[in-house]
Short mmCIF file of C-alpha atoms and ligand atoms in Angstrom, two decimals:
data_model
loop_
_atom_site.label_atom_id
_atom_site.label_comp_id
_atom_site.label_asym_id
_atom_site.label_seq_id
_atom_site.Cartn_x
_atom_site.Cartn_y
_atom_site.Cartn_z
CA UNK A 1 127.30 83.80 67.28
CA UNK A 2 127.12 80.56 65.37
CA UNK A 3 124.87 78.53 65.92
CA UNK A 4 125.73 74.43 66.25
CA UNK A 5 125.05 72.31 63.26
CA UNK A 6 122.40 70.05 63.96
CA UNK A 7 122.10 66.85 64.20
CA UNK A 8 120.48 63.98 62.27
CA UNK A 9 117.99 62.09 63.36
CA UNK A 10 118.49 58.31 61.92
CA UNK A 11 115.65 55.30 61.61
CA UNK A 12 116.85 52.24 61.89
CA UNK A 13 115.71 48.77 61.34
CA UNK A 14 116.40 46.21 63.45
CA UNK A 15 115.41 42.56 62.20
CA UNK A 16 111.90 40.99 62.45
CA UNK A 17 113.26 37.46 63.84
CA UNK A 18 116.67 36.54 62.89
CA UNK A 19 119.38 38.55 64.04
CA UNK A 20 122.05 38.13 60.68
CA UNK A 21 119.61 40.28 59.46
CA UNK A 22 120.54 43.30 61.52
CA UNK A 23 122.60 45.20 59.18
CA UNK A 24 126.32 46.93 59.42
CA UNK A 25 125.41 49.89 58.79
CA UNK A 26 122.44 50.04 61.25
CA UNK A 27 124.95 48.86 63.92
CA UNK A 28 127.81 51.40 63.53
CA UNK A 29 124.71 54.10 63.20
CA UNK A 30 123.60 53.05 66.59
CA UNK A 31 126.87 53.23 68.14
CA UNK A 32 127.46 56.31 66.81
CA UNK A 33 124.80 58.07 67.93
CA UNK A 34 124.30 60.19 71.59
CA UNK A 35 120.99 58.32 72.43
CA UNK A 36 118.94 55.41 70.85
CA UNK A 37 114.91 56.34 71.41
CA UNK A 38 113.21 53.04 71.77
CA UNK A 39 109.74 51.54 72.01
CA UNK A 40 110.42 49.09 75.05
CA UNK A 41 114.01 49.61 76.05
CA UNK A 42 113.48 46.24 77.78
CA UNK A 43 113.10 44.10 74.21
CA UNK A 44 116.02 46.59 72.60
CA UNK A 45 118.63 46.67 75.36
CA UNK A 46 119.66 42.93 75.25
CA UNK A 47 119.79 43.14 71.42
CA UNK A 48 122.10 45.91 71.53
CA UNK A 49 123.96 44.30 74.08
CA UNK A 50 124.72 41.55 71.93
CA UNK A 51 126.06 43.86 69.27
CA UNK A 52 128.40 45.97 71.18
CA UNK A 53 126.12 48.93 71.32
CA UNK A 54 126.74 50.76 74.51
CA UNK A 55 124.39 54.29 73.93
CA UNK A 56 122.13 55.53 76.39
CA UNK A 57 118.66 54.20 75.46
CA UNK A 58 115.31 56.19 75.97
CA UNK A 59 111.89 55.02 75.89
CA UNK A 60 109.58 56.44 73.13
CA UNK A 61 106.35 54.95 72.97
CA UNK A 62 102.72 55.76 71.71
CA UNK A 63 101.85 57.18 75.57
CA UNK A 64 104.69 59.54 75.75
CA UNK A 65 105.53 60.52 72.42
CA UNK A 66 103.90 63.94 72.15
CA UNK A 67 105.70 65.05 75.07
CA UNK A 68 109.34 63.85 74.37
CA UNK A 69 109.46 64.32 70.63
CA UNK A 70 110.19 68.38 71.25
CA UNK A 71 112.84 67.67 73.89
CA UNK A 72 114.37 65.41 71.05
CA UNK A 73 114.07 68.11 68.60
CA UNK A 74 115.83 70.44 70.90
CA UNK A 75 118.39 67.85 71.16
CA UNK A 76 119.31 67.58 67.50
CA UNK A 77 118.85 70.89 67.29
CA UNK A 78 121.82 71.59 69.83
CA UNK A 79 124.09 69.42 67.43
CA UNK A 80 123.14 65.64 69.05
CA UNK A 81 122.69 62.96 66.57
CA UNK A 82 119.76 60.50 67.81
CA UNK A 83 118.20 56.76 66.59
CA UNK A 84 115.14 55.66 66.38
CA UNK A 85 114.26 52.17 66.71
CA UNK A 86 110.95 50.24 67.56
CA UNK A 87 110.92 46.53 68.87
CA UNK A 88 111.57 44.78 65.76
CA UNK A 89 111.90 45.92 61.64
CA UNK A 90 111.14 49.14 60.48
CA UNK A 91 109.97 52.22 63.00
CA UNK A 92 106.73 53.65 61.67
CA UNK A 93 105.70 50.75 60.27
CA UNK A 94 102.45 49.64 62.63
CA UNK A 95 105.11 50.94 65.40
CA UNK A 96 105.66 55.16 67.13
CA UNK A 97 107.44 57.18 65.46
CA UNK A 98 105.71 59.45 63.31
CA UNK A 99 105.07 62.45 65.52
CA UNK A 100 108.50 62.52 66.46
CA UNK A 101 109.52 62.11 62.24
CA UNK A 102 107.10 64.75 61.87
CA UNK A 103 108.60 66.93 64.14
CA UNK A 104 112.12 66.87 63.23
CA UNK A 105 111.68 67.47 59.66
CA UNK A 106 109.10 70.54 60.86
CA UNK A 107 112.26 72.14 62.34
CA UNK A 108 114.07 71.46 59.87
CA UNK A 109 116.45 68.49 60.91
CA UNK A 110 117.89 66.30 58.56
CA UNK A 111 116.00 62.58 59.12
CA UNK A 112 117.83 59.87 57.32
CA UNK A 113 116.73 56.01 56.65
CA UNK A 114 119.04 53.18 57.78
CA UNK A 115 116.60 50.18 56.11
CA UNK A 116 116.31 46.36 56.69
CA UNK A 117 113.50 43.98 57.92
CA UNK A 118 110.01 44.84 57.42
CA UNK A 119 107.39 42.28 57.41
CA UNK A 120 104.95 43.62 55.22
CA UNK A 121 108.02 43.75 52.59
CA UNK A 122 109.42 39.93 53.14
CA UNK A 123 106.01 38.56 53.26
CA UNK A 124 105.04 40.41 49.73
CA UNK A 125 108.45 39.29 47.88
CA UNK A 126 107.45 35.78 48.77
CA UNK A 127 103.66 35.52 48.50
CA UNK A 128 103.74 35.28 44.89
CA UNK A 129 100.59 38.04 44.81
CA UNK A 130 100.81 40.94 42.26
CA UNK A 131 103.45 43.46 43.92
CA UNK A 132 103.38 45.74 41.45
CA UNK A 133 101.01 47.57 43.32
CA UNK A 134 99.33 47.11 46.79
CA UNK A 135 97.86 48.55 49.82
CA UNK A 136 98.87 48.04 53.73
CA UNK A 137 96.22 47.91 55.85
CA UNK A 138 98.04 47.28 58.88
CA UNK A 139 96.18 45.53 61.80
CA UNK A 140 92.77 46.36 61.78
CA UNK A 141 90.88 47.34 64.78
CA UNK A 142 90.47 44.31 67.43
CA UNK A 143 86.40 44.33 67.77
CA UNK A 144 84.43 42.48 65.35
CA UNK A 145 82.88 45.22 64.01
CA UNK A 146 85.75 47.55 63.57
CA UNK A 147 87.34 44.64 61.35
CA UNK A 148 84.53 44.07 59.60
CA UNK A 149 84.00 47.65 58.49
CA UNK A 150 87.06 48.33 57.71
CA UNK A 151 87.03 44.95 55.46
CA UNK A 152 84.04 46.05 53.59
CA UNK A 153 85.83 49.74 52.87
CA UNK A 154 88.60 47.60 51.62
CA UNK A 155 86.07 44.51 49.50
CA UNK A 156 86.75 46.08 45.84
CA UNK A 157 90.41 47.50 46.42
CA UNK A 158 91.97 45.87 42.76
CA UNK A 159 95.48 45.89 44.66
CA UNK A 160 97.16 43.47 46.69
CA UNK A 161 96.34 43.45 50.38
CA UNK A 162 98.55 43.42 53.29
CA UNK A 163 97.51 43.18 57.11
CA UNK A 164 99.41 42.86 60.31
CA UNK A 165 97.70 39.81 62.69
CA UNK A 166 98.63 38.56 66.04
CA UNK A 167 98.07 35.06 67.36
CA UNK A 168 95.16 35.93 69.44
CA UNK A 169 93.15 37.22 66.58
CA UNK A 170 94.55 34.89 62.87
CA UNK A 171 91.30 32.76 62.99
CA UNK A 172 88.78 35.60 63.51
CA UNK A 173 90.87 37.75 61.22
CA UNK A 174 90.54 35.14 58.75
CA UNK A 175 86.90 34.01 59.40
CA UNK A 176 85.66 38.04 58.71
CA UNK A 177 88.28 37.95 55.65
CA UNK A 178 86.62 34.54 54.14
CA UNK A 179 82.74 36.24 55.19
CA UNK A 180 83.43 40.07 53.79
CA UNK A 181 85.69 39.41 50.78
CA UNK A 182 84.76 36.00 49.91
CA UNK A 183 86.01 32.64 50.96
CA UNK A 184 87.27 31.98 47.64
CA UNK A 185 89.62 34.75 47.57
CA UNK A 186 93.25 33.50 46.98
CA UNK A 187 95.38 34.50 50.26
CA UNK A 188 98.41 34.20 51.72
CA UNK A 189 99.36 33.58 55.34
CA UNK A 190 102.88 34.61 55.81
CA UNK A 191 104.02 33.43 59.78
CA UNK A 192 107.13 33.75 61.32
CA UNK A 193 109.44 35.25 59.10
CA UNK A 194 112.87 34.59 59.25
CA UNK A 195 112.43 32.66 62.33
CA UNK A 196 112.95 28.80 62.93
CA UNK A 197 109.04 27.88 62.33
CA UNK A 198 108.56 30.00 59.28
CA UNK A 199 105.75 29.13 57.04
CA UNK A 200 103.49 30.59 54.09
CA UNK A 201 100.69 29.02 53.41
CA UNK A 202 98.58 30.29 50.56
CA UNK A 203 95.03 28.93 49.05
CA UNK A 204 91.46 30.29 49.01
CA UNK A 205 90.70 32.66 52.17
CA UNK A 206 87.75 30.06 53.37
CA UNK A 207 90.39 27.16 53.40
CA UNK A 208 93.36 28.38 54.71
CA UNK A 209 90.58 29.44 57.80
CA UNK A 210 90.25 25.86 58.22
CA UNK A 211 93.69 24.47 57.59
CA UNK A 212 95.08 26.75 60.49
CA UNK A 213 92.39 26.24 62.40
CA UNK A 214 92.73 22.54 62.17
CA UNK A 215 96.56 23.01 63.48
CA UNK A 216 96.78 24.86 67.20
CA UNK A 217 100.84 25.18 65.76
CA UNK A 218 99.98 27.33 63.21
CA UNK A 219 98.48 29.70 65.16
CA UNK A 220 101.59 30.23 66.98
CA UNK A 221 103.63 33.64 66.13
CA UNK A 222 103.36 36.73 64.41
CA UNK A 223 101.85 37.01 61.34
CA UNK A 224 101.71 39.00 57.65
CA UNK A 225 98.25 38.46 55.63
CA UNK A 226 98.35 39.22 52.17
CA UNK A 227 94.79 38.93 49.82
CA UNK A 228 94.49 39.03 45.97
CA UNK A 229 93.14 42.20 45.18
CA UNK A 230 89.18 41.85 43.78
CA UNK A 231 89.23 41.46 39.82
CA UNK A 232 86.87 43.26 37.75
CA UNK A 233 84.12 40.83 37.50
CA UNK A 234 83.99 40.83 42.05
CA UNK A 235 84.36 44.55 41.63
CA UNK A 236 81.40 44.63 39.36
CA UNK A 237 79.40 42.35 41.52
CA UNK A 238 80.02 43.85 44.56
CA UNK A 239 78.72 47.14 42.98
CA UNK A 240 75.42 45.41 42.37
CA UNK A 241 75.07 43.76 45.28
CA UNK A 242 75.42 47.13 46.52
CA UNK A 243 73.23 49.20 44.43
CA UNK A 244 70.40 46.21 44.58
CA UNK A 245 70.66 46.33 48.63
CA UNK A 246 70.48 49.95 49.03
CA UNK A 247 67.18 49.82 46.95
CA UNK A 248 65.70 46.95 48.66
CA UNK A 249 66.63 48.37 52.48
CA UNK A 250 64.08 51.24 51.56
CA UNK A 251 61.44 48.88 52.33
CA UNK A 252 63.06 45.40 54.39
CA UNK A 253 65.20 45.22 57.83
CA UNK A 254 68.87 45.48 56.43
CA UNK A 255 70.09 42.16 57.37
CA UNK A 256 66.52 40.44 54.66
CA UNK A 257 68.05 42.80 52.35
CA UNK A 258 71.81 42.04 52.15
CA UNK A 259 70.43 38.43 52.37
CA UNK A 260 68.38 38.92 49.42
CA UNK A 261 70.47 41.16 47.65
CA UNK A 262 73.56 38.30 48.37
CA UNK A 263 71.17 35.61 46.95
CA UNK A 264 70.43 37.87 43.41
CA UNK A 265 73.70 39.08 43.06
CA UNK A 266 76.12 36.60 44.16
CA UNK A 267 78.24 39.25 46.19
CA UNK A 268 79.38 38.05 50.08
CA UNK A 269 76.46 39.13 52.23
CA UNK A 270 78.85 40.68 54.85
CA UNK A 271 80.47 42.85 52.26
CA UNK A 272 76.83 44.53 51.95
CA UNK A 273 75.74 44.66 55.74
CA UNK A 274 77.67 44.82 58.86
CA UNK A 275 77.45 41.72 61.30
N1 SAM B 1 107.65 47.60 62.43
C1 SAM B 1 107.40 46.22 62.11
C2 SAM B 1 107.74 45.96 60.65
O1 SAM B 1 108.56 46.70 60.09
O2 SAM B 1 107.21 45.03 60.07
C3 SAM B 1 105.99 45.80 62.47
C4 SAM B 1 105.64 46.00 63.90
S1 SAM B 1 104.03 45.49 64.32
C5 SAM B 1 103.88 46.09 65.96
C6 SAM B 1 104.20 43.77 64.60
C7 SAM B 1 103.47 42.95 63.54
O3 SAM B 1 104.28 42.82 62.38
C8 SAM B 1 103.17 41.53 63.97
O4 SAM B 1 101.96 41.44 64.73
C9 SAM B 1 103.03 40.84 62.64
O5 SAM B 1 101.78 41.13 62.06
C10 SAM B 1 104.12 41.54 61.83
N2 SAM B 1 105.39 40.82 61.97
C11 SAM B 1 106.49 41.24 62.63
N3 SAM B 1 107.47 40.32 62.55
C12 SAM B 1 106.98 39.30 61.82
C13 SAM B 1 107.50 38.06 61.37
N4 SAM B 1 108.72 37.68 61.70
N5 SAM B 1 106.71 37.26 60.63
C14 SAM B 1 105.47 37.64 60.29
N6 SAM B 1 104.92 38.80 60.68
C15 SAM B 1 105.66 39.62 61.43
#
């Protein structure tokens, strides 16, 4: 008996605001396909609508991906070719999509990349921060002391930086940025990409806190933050402030310490003690 070929599983990107940027190629995949998986078939459907693309759409989301990603497999195992697309740019990226990735190639089906729009990618080709190298962060968790945390893990990192923000959270985003890493770290703010109120801003972390602040507009959107990497000499200083806190919280409360240790050292007192 021979067995059916299977199928492939494609990942497509759709755009992150403006819709010229929805490729060919990712719209003759999709219509080519037997079903599109989708994070919220609501925000897809009308976009495919407006391209033509008439494929049965199912939902795959965070809450149910476990469960449907082996009925997929089976799927493009029996021959069906499937798409995988999340609400806007590239699956995967901050969106679901891994398990069911993950799963595919574990049985062996071919996955293959239809790319376009990320935001982490058009925000870094127009920063103007070393690209050479960097590291995505993604968002970071939503509590104050989650984001701090995960800011001080991230305080010496020499490569570029790259986070996902919403509205709700830019200004305290940026306020634990400016506290943890230093207010005169050089940033970008990257908002709106490709959309009709697009704008990068870029200065010191501490000012650009203040200039959006200052401006309820530019709070507005979705947004890409992207921070100069620490240079030697912050590296360096941040490993003293570290080593001459550790020694002095053998014998002070921690928060007199990273105070102190701040004060002799010069590093940002929040990169050396939580809150
Ligand atoms: N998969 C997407 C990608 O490829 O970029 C990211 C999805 S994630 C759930 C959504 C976040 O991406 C937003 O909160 C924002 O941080 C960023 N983002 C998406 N579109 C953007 C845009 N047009 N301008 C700036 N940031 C954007």
């Amino acid at each position: 008996m021979n067995l059916p070929a299977a199928g492939i599983l494609f990942v497509v990107a759709t755009p992150i605001g403006n819709l010229g940027d929805f490729s060919p190629r990712a719209v003759q995949t999709l219509k080519s396909v037997a079903a599109i998986c989708a994070e919220d078939t609501r925000r897809t459907r009308p976009l495919l609508q407006q391209f033509g693309i008439d494929v049965p759409l199912m939902a795959l989301h965070d809450h149910n991906e476990d469960e449907i990603a082996a009925k997929l497999v089976a799927r493009l195992l029996a021959g069906e070719s499937l798409a995988l697309v999340s609400d806007a740019g590239t699956p995967l990226i901050s969106d679901p999509g891994y398990r069911l990735v993950r799963a595919a190639r574990e049985a062996g089906v071919k996955v293959s990349p239809v790319p376009g729009a990320a935001a982490l990618i058009a925000a870094l080709s127009v920063a103007g921060l070393p690209s050479d190298r960097f590291a995505f962060e993604g968002f970071l968790p939503a509590k104050a002391g989650g984001r701090r945390d995960r800011l001080q893990a991230v305080a010496s990192e020499p490569r570029t930086l790259v986070f996902y923000e919403s509205s709700h959270r830019i200004l305290d985003f940026l306020g634990d940025a400016a506290s943890v890493l230093g207010a005169d770290r050089h940033a970008v703010v990257a908002r709106e990409l490709t959309k009709l109120f697009e704008t990068v801003l870029d200065g010191p972390l501490g000012e650009l806190r203040s200039r959006i602040a200052q401006d309820p507009n530019q709070q507005k959107g979705e947004f890409v933050v992207l921070v100069e990497g620490a240079g030697d000499d912050e590296a360096a200083q941040l490993a003293e402030g570290r080593r001459v806190y550790a020694k002095l919280a053998e014998h002070l409360p921690p928060s007199t310490a990273a105070k102190l240790a701040a004060e002799l050292t010069g590093a940002p007192r929040k990169a050396l003690y939580g809150s």
